[in-house]
Amino acid sequence: MNLKASKLVVGHSPEHVLLGPLDHVWKAGGMHLLLGGNGSGKSSLLRTLVQALPALSGHVSISDGDHEVKPEFRSKWTKSMAFVSSRPPQQVGLTVKEVWALSGNPSDVEAWHPDLMRLANSRLSELSDGQAQQVMVARAMLQSDRWLVLDEPTAFLDVKAQRRLWQMLEGHVARGGGVLMATHDLWGVERWAQAQPEATLSRSSLAVIREGALGELPLHSSKEDLSELLA
């Protein structure tokens, strides 16, 4: 089901509008990458889409043309949309398996990401940033097989952990889910786009927020061009 914003205005108050009005559709089964400088409104847009920040006006929905899910239908909405922040909550004293169990059946993680099962009995607070973030992405996948919305999830990870997280997101897309991710990982964006089949790229997008508007970019933009754009 596609994620749709209709006349959406994002901001913290009518006097502090960051983005919009926005009419946009993010296609299901695609990887949608969002760029922008600090303070451009990336995080606010994502938090508005997942209903963590109230929209100033307009609305959000998930639809396949025949069926529509709106935030008012809370139980259906939370099963269709999962959010991952830039920092995992490592102060949590639960084990990894207990964290997963809050959102779904931990055995599904074994099917999707068997390498993570070695962490199942560890406490989240004992893990590295990279390990904890992978655990939280797996938790989000248990919550929703549709949309994952991620706010710079690789920001505090080393190169190895960044690559592993991209692989996890690729797996979610391959299973038919959608990903909307704000990122500064321009190398990861370039590498991902170069490795994808045309069918995946046709459902995916790359965009930048500038001056209160969302602008589309070519998916095969080089990291050098993107860096220049954001400078």
PDB file of C-alpha atoms in Angstrom:
ATOM      1  CA  MET A   1       0.000   0.000   0.000  1.00  0.00           C
ATOM      2  CA  ASN A   2       1.340   3.408  -0.973  1.00  0.00           C
ATOM      3  CA  LEU A   3       2.059   6.098   1.612  1.00  0.00           C
ATOM      4  CA  LYS A   4       0.318   9.341   0.699  1.00  0.00           C
ATOM      5  CA  ALA A   5       0.535  12.921   1.947  1.00  0.00           C
ATOM      6  CA  SER A   6      -2.311  15.217   0.941  1.00  0.00           C
ATOM      7  CA  LYS A   7      -1.934  18.986   1.328  1.00  0.00           C
ATOM      8  CA  LEU A   8       0.315  18.207   4.297  1.00  0.00           C
ATOM      9  CA  VAL A   9       1.849  21.158   6.124  1.00  0.00           C
ATOM     10  CA  VAL A  10       4.699  20.313   8.507  1.00  0.00           C
ATOM     11  CA  GLY A  11       6.005  22.517  11.289  1.00  0.00           C
ATOM     12  CA  HIS A  12       5.948  23.273  14.969  1.00  0.00           C
ATOM     13  CA  SER A  13       3.445  26.133  14.775  1.00  0.00           C
ATOM     14  CA  PRO A  14       1.648  28.209  12.098  1.00  0.00           C
ATOM     15  CA  GLU A  15       4.450  30.759  12.544  1.00  0.00           C
ATOM     16  CA  HIS A  16       7.132  28.085  12.073  1.00  0.00           C
ATOM     17  CA  VAL A  17       6.217  26.121   8.928  1.00  0.00           C
ATOM     18  CA  LEU A  18       9.012  23.849   7.685  1.00  0.00           C
ATOM     19  CA  LEU A  19       7.443  22.141   4.673  1.00  0.00           C
ATOM     20  CA  GLY A  20       4.326  22.179   2.578  1.00  0.00           C
ATOM     21  CA  PRO A  21       1.640  22.088   1.538  1.00  0.00           C
ATOM     22  CA  LEU A  22       2.864  18.720   0.258  1.00  0.00           C
ATOM     23  CA  ASP A  23       1.038  16.351  -2.097  1.00  0.00           C
ATOM     24  CA  HIS A  24       3.200  13.284  -2.530  1.00  0.00           C
ATOM     25  CA  VAL A  25       2.988   9.503  -2.939  1.00  0.00           C
ATOM     26  CA  TRP A  26       5.722   7.088  -1.851  1.00  0.00           C
ATOM     27  CA  LYS A  27       5.255   3.793  -3.662  1.00  0.00           C
ATOM     28  CA  ALA A  28       5.008   0.508  -1.786  1.00  0.00           C
ATOM     29  CA  GLY A  29       7.840  -1.922  -2.419  1.00  0.00           C
ATOM     30  CA  GLY A  30      10.340   0.896  -2.868  1.00  0.00           C
ATOM     31  CA  MET A  31      13.249   2.514  -1.031  1.00  0.00           C
ATOM     32  CA  HIS A  32      12.592   6.226  -0.614  1.00  0.00           C
ATOM     33  CA  LEU A  33      15.590   8.268   0.480  1.00  0.00           C
ATOM     34  CA  LEU A  34      15.305  11.755   1.911  1.00  0.00           C
ATOM     35  CA  LEU A  35      18.169  14.266   2.008  1.00  0.00           C
ATOM     36  CA  GLY A  36      18.441  17.751   3.427  1.00  0.00           C
ATOM     37  CA  GLY A  37      20.548  19.918   5.674  1.00  0.00           C
ATOM     38  CA  ASN A  38      20.149  20.162   9.421  1.00  0.00           C
ATOM     39  CA  GLY A  39      16.980  22.057  10.225  1.00  0.00           C
ATOM     40  CA  SER A  40      15.495  21.519   6.770  1.00  0.00           C
ATOM     41  CA  GLY A  41      12.521  19.588   8.135  1.00  0.00           C
ATOM     42  CA  LYS A  42      13.467  15.965   7.407  1.00  0.00           C
ATOM     43  CA  SER A  43      12.872  14.696  10.929  1.00  0.00           C
ATOM     44  CA  SER A  44       9.726  16.755  11.310  1.00  0.00           C
ATOM     45  CA  LEU A  45       8.303  15.348   8.085  1.00  0.00           C
ATOM     46  CA  LEU A  46       8.987  11.774   9.162  1.00  0.00           C
ATOM     47  CA  ARG A  47       7.526  12.338  12.621  1.00  0.00           C
ATOM     48  CA  THR A  48       4.448  13.928  11.088  1.00  0.00           C
ATOM     49  CA  LEU A  49       3.969  10.972   8.762  1.00  0.00           C
ATOM     50  CA  VAL A  50       4.066   8.521  11.686  1.00  0.00           C
ATOM     51  CA  GLN A  51       1.831  10.826  13.770  1.00  0.00           C
ATOM     52  CA  ALA A  52       4.444  11.589  16.429  1.00  0.00           C
ATOM     53  CA  LEU A  53       4.163  15.273  15.464  1.00  0.00           C
ATOM     54  CA  PRO A  54       0.732  16.733  14.622  1.00  0.00           C
ATOM     55  CA  ALA A  55       0.328  18.079  11.103  1.00  0.00           C
ATOM     56  CA  LEU A  56      -0.453  21.779  10.902  1.00  0.00           C
ATOM     57  CA  SER A  57      -2.948  20.871   8.175  1.00  0.00           C
ATOM     58  CA  GLY A  58      -3.610  18.173   5.599  1.00  0.00           C
ATOM     59  CA  HIS A  59      -3.521  14.455   6.203  1.00  0.00           C
ATOM     60  CA  VAL A  60      -1.640  11.201   5.716  1.00  0.00           C
ATOM     61  CA  SER A  61      -2.937   7.801   4.616  1.00  0.00           C
ATOM     62  CA  ILE A  62      -1.834   4.428   3.305  1.00  0.00           C
ATOM     63  CA  SER A  63      -3.747   3.166   0.279  1.00  0.00           C
ATOM     64  CA  ASP A  64      -3.652   0.643  -2.533  1.00  0.00           C
ATOM     65  CA  GLY A  65      -6.532   2.258  -4.433  1.00  0.00           C
ATOM     66  CA  ASP A  66      -9.184  -0.112  -3.106  1.00  0.00           C
ATOM     67  CA  HIS A  67      -8.433   0.103   0.606  1.00  0.00           C
ATOM     68  CA  GLU A  68      -7.235   2.991   2.731  1.00  0.00           C
ATOM     69  CA  VAL A  69      -5.795   3.066   6.235  1.00  0.00           C
ATOM     70  CA  LYS A  70      -5.869   6.350   8.138  1.00  0.00           C
ATOM     71  CA  PRO A  71      -4.233   7.263  11.460  1.00  0.00           C
ATOM     72  CA  GLU A  72      -7.659   7.377  13.124  1.00  0.00           C
ATOM     73  CA  PHE A  73      -7.778   3.584  12.852  1.00  0.00           C
ATOM     74  CA  ARG A  74      -5.022   3.293  15.424  1.00  0.00           C
ATOM     75  CA  SER A  75      -4.521  -0.478  15.583  1.00  0.00           C
ATOM     76  CA  LYS A  76      -4.382  -0.864  11.799  1.00  0.00           C
ATOM     77  CA  TRP A  77      -2.153   2.189  11.472  1.00  0.00           C
ATOM     78  CA  THR A  78       0.470   1.011  13.969  1.00  0.00           C
ATOM     79  CA  LYS A  79       0.633  -2.353  12.199  1.00  0.00           C
ATOM     80  CA  SER A  80       1.221  -0.562   8.897  1.00  0.00           C
ATOM     81  CA  MET A  81       3.840   1.966  10.024  1.00  0.00           C
ATOM     82  CA  ALA A  82       6.913   1.537  12.236  1.00  0.00           C
ATOM     83  CA  PHE A  83       9.437   4.214  13.172  1.00  0.00           C
ATOM     84  CA  VAL A  84      13.168   3.911  13.935  1.00  0.00           C
ATOM     85  CA  SER A  85      15.056   6.890  15.365  1.00  0.00           C
ATOM     86  CA  SER A  86      18.731   7.714  14.889  1.00  0.00           C
ATOM     87  CA  ARG A  87      19.714   6.468  18.352  1.00  0.00           C
ATOM     88  CA  PRO A  88      18.533   3.127  19.756  1.00  0.00           C
ATOM     89  CA  PRO A  89      17.203   3.226  23.354  1.00  0.00           C
ATOM     90  CA  GLN A  90      20.122   1.341  24.889  1.00  0.00           C
ATOM     91  CA  GLN A  91      19.184   2.232  28.463  1.00  0.00           C
ATOM     92  CA  VAL A  92      16.411  -0.378  28.187  1.00  0.00           C
ATOM     93  CA  GLY A  93      17.105  -3.336  30.470  1.00  0.00           C
ATOM     94  CA  LEU A  94      15.124  -5.850  28.426  1.00  0.00           C
ATOM     95  CA  THR A  95      16.788  -8.654  26.525  1.00  0.00           C
ATOM     96  CA  VAL A  96      16.796  -8.452  22.742  1.00  0.00           C
ATOM     97  CA  LYS A  97      14.244 -11.260  22.537  1.00  0.00           C
ATOM     98  CA  GLU A  98      11.970  -9.403  24.971  1.00  0.00           C
ATOM     99  CA  VAL A  99      12.260  -6.227  22.874  1.00  0.00           C
ATOM    100  CA  TRP A 100      11.242  -8.149  19.765  1.00  0.00           C
ATOM    101  CA  ALA A 101       8.365  -9.846  21.582  1.00  0.00           C
ATOM    102  CA  LEU A 102       6.822  -6.417  22.252  1.00  0.00           C
ATOM    103  CA  SER A 103       6.215  -6.026  18.509  1.00  0.00           C
ATOM    104  CA  GLY A 104       5.743  -9.535  17.140  1.00  0.00           C
ATOM    105  CA  ASN A 105       6.999 -13.088  17.029  1.00  0.00           C
ATOM    106  CA  PRO A 106      10.787 -13.221  17.585  1.00  0.00           C
ATOM    107  CA  SER A 107      10.975 -16.398  15.506  1.00  0.00           C
ATOM    108  CA  ASP A 108      10.290 -14.275  12.415  1.00  0.00           C
ATOM    109  CA  VAL A 109      13.621 -12.525  13.016  1.00  0.00           C
ATOM    110  CA  GLU A 110      15.340 -15.900  12.785  1.00  0.00           C
ATOM    111  CA  ALA A 111      13.807 -16.398   9.344  1.00  0.00           C
ATOM    112  CA  TRP A 112      14.757 -12.937   8.112  1.00  0.00           C
ATOM    113  CA  HIS A 113      18.014 -12.222   9.938  1.00  0.00           C
ATOM    114  CA  PRO A 114      19.433 -15.432  11.453  1.00  0.00           C
ATOM    115  CA  ASP A 115      22.738 -13.704  12.256  1.00  0.00           C
ATOM    116  CA  LEU A 116      20.944 -11.551  14.863  1.00  0.00           C
ATOM    117  CA  MET A 117      19.782 -14.546  16.897  1.00  0.00           C
ATOM    118  CA  ARG A 118      23.174 -14.686  18.626  1.00  0.00           C
ATOM    119  CA  LEU A 119      22.097 -11.467  20.363  1.00  0.00           C
ATOM    120  CA  ALA A 120      18.675 -12.737  21.440  1.00  0.00           C
ATOM    121  CA  ASN A 121      19.544 -13.312  25.109  1.00  0.00           C
ATOM    122  CA  SER A 122      21.726 -10.224  25.495  1.00  0.00           C
ATOM    123  CA  ARG A 123      20.357  -7.097  27.116  1.00  0.00           C
ATOM    124  CA  LEU A 124      19.858  -4.166  24.774  1.00  0.00           C
ATOM    125  CA  SER A 125      21.930  -2.017  27.125  1.00  0.00           C
ATOM    126  CA  GLU A 126      24.941  -4.314  26.606  1.00  0.00           C
ATOM    127  CA  LEU A 127      25.088  -3.955  22.826  1.00  0.00           C
ATOM    128  CA  SER A 128      27.137  -1.656  20.611  1.00  0.00           C
ATOM    129  CA  ASP A 129      25.366   1.130  18.715  1.00  0.00           C
ATOM    130  CA  GLY A 130      25.458  -0.924  15.525  1.00  0.00           C
ATOM    131  CA  GLN A 131      24.079  -4.064  17.147  1.00  0.00           C
ATOM    132  CA  ALA A 132      21.357  -2.170  19.006  1.00  0.00           C
ATOM    133  CA  GLN A 133      20.253  -0.349  15.847  1.00  0.00           C
ATOM    134  CA  GLN A 134      19.981  -3.624  13.935  1.00  0.00           C
ATOM    135  CA  VAL A 135      17.851  -4.988  16.775  1.00  0.00           C
ATOM    136  CA  MET A 136      15.543  -1.968  16.575  1.00  0.00           C
ATOM    137  CA  VAL A 137      15.205  -2.257  12.796  1.00  0.00           C
ATOM    138  CA  ALA A 138      14.298  -5.927  13.212  1.00  0.00           C
ATOM    139  CA  ARG A 139      11.740  -4.889  15.858  1.00  0.00           C
ATOM    140  CA  ALA A 140      10.220  -2.396  13.414  1.00  0.00           C
ATOM    141  CA  MET A 141       9.927  -5.151  10.798  1.00  0.00           C
ATOM    142  CA  LEU A 142       8.036  -7.283  13.305  1.00  0.00           C
ATOM    143  CA  GLN A 143       5.639  -4.409  13.949  1.00  0.00           C
ATOM    144  CA  SER A 144       4.976  -3.634  10.292  1.00  0.00           C
ATOM    145  CA  ASP A 145       5.431  -5.612   7.093  1.00  0.00           C
ATOM    146  CA  ARG A 146       4.400  -2.487   5.182  1.00  0.00           C
ATOM    147  CA  TRP A 147       6.202   0.764   5.988  1.00  0.00           C
ATOM    148  CA  LEU A 148       9.410   1.437   7.882  1.00  0.00           C
ATOM    149  CA  VAL A 149      10.174   5.102   8.520  1.00  0.00           C
ATOM    150  CA  LEU A 150      13.729   5.745   9.686  1.00  0.00           C
ATOM    151  CA  ASP A 151      15.377   8.973  10.793  1.00  0.00           C
ATOM    152  CA  GLU A 152      19.110   8.771   9.986  1.00  0.00           C
ATOM    153  CA  PRO A 153      19.478   5.237  11.381  1.00  0.00           C
ATOM    154  CA  THR A 154      23.141   4.943  10.322  1.00  0.00           C
ATOM    155  CA  ALA A 155      24.233   8.261  11.858  1.00  0.00           C
ATOM    156  CA  PHE A 156      26.255   6.766  14.738  1.00  0.00           C
ATOM    157  CA  LEU A 157      27.339   3.492  13.114  1.00  0.00           C
ATOM    158  CA  ASP A 158      30.672   2.370  11.730  1.00  0.00           C
ATOM    159  CA  VAL A 159      30.982   1.345   8.079  1.00  0.00           C
ATOM    160  CA  LYS A 160      30.368  -2.359   8.709  1.00  0.00           C
ATOM    161  CA  ALA A 161      27.209  -1.696  10.724  1.00  0.00           C
ATOM    162  CA  GLN A 162      25.983   0.802   8.125  1.00  0.00           C
ATOM    163  CA  ARG A 163      26.290  -1.780   5.362  1.00  0.00           C
ATOM    164  CA  ARG A 164      24.508  -4.419   7.436  1.00  0.00           C
ATOM    165  CA  LEU A 165      21.628  -2.066   8.128  1.00  0.00           C
ATOM    166  CA  TRP A 166      21.251  -1.248   4.426  1.00  0.00           C
ATOM    167  CA  GLN A 167      21.126  -4.989   3.733  1.00  0.00           C
ATOM    168  CA  MET A 168      18.333  -5.414   6.265  1.00  0.00           C
ATOM    169  CA  LEU A 169      16.323  -2.647   4.614  1.00  0.00           C
ATOM    170  CA  GLU A 170      16.910  -4.167   1.183  1.00  0.00           C
ATOM    171  CA  GLY A 171      15.445  -7.410   2.532  1.00  0.00           C
ATOM    172  CA  HIS A 172      12.329  -5.595   3.748  1.00  0.00           C
ATOM    173  CA  VAL A 173      11.844  -4.024   0.308  1.00  0.00           C
ATOM    174  CA  ALA A 174      12.394  -7.396  -1.384  1.00  0.00           C
ATOM    175  CA  ARG A 175       9.538  -8.798   0.730  1.00  0.00           C
ATOM    176  CA  GLY A 176       7.235  -6.078  -0.613  1.00  0.00           C
ATOM    177  CA  GLY A 177       7.570  -3.533   2.181  1.00  0.00           C
ATOM    178  CA  GLY A 178       8.313   0.148   1.768  1.00  0.00           C
ATOM    179  CA  VAL A 179      11.131   2.162   3.345  1.00  0.00           C
ATOM    180  CA  LEU A 180      11.225   5.922   3.841  1.00  0.00           C
ATOM    181  CA  MET A 181      14.566   6.991   5.295  1.00  0.00           C
ATOM    182  CA  ALA A 182      16.232  10.303   6.017  1.00  0.00           C
ATOM    183  CA  THR A 183      19.980   9.907   5.685  1.00  0.00           C
ATOM    184  CA  HIS A 184      23.316  11.677   5.368  1.00  0.00           C
ATOM    185  CA  ASP A 185      25.002   8.454   4.192  1.00  0.00           C
ATOM    186  CA  LEU A 186      25.654   9.569   0.614  1.00  0.00           C
ATOM    187  CA  TRP A 187      28.066   6.690  -0.023  1.00  0.00           C
ATOM    188  CA  GLY A 188      25.350   4.259   1.056  1.00  0.00           C
ATOM    189  CA  VAL A 189      22.796   5.958  -1.206  1.00  0.00           C
ATOM    190  CA  GLU A 190      25.091   5.700  -4.224  1.00  0.00           C
ATOM    191  CA  ARG A 191      26.081   2.104  -3.515  1.00  0.00           C
ATOM    192  CA  TRP A 192      22.464   1.034  -2.987  1.00  0.00           C
ATOM    193  CA  ALA A 193      21.214   2.629  -6.215  1.00  0.00           C
ATOM    194  CA  GLN A 194      23.985   1.068  -8.301  1.00  0.00           C
ATOM    195  CA  ALA A 195      23.124  -2.429  -7.036  1.00  0.00           C
ATOM    196  CA  GLN A 196      19.346  -2.380  -7.594  1.00  0.00           C
ATOM    197  CA  PRO A 197      17.374  -3.907 -10.476  1.00  0.00           C
ATOM    198  CA  GLU A 198      15.278  -1.555 -12.573  1.00  0.00           C
ATOM    199  CA  ALA A 199      12.055  -2.956 -11.101  1.00  0.00           C
ATOM    200  CA  THR A 200      13.073  -1.816  -7.605  1.00  0.00           C
ATOM    201  CA  LEU A 201      14.298   1.567  -8.816  1.00  0.00           C
ATOM    202  CA  SER A 202      10.993   2.179 -10.596  1.00  0.00           C
ATOM    203  CA  ARG A 203       9.236   2.044  -7.217  1.00  0.00           C
ATOM    204  CA  SER A 204      11.921   4.019  -5.350  1.00  0.00           C
ATOM    205  CA  SER A 205      12.859   7.682  -5.050  1.00  0.00           C
ATOM    206  CA  LEU A 206      15.513  10.131  -3.943  1.00  0.00           C
ATOM    207  CA  ALA A 207      14.452  13.580  -2.779  1.00  0.00           C
ATOM    208  CA  VAL A 208      15.812  16.632  -1.015  1.00  0.00           C
ATOM    209  CA  ILE A 209      14.081  19.159   1.225  1.00  0.00           C
ATOM    210  CA  ARG A 210      15.121  22.727   0.457  1.00  0.00           C
ATOM    211  CA  GLU A 211      13.397  26.009   1.207  1.00  0.00           C
ATOM    212  CA  GLY A 212      10.220  24.333   2.404  1.00  0.00           C
ATOM    213  CA  ALA A 213       9.726  22.125  -0.646  1.00  0.00           C
ATOM    214  CA  LEU A 214      10.403  18.495  -1.545  1.00  0.00           C
ATOM    215  CA  GLY A 215      12.399  18.125  -4.770  1.00  0.00           C
ATOM    216  CA  GLU A 216      13.005  14.875  -6.659  1.00  0.00           C
ATOM    217  CA  LEU A 217      16.565  13.876  -7.590  1.00  0.00           C
ATOM    218  CA  PRO A 218      17.873  11.228 -10.018  1.00  0.00           C
ATOM    219  CA  LEU A 219      18.385   7.952  -8.187  1.00  0.00           C
ATOM    220  CA  HIS A 220      21.739   7.451  -9.881  1.00  0.00           C
ATOM    221  CA  SER A 221      23.151  10.751  -8.583  1.00  0.00           C
ATOM    222  CA  SER A 222      26.770  10.357  -7.497  1.00  0.00           C
ATOM    223  CA  LYS A 223      27.795  10.984  -3.916  1.00  0.00           C
ATOM    224  CA  GLU A 224      29.947  13.877  -5.178  1.00  0.00           C
ATOM    225  CA  ASP A 225      26.961  15.545  -6.857  1.00  0.00           C
ATOM    226  CA  LEU A 226      24.810  15.003  -3.780  1.00  0.00           C
ATOM    227  CA  SER A 227      27.493  16.383  -1.496  1.00  0.00           C
ATOM    228  CA  GLU A 228      27.771  19.489  -3.684  1.00  0.00           C
ATOM    229  CA  LEU A 229      24.013  19.892  -3.649  1.00  0.00           C
ATOM    230  CA  LEU A 230      23.868  19.756   0.144  1.00  0.00           C
ATOM    231  CA  ALA A 231      26.924  21.952   0.730  1.00  0.00           C
TER     232      ALA A 231
END
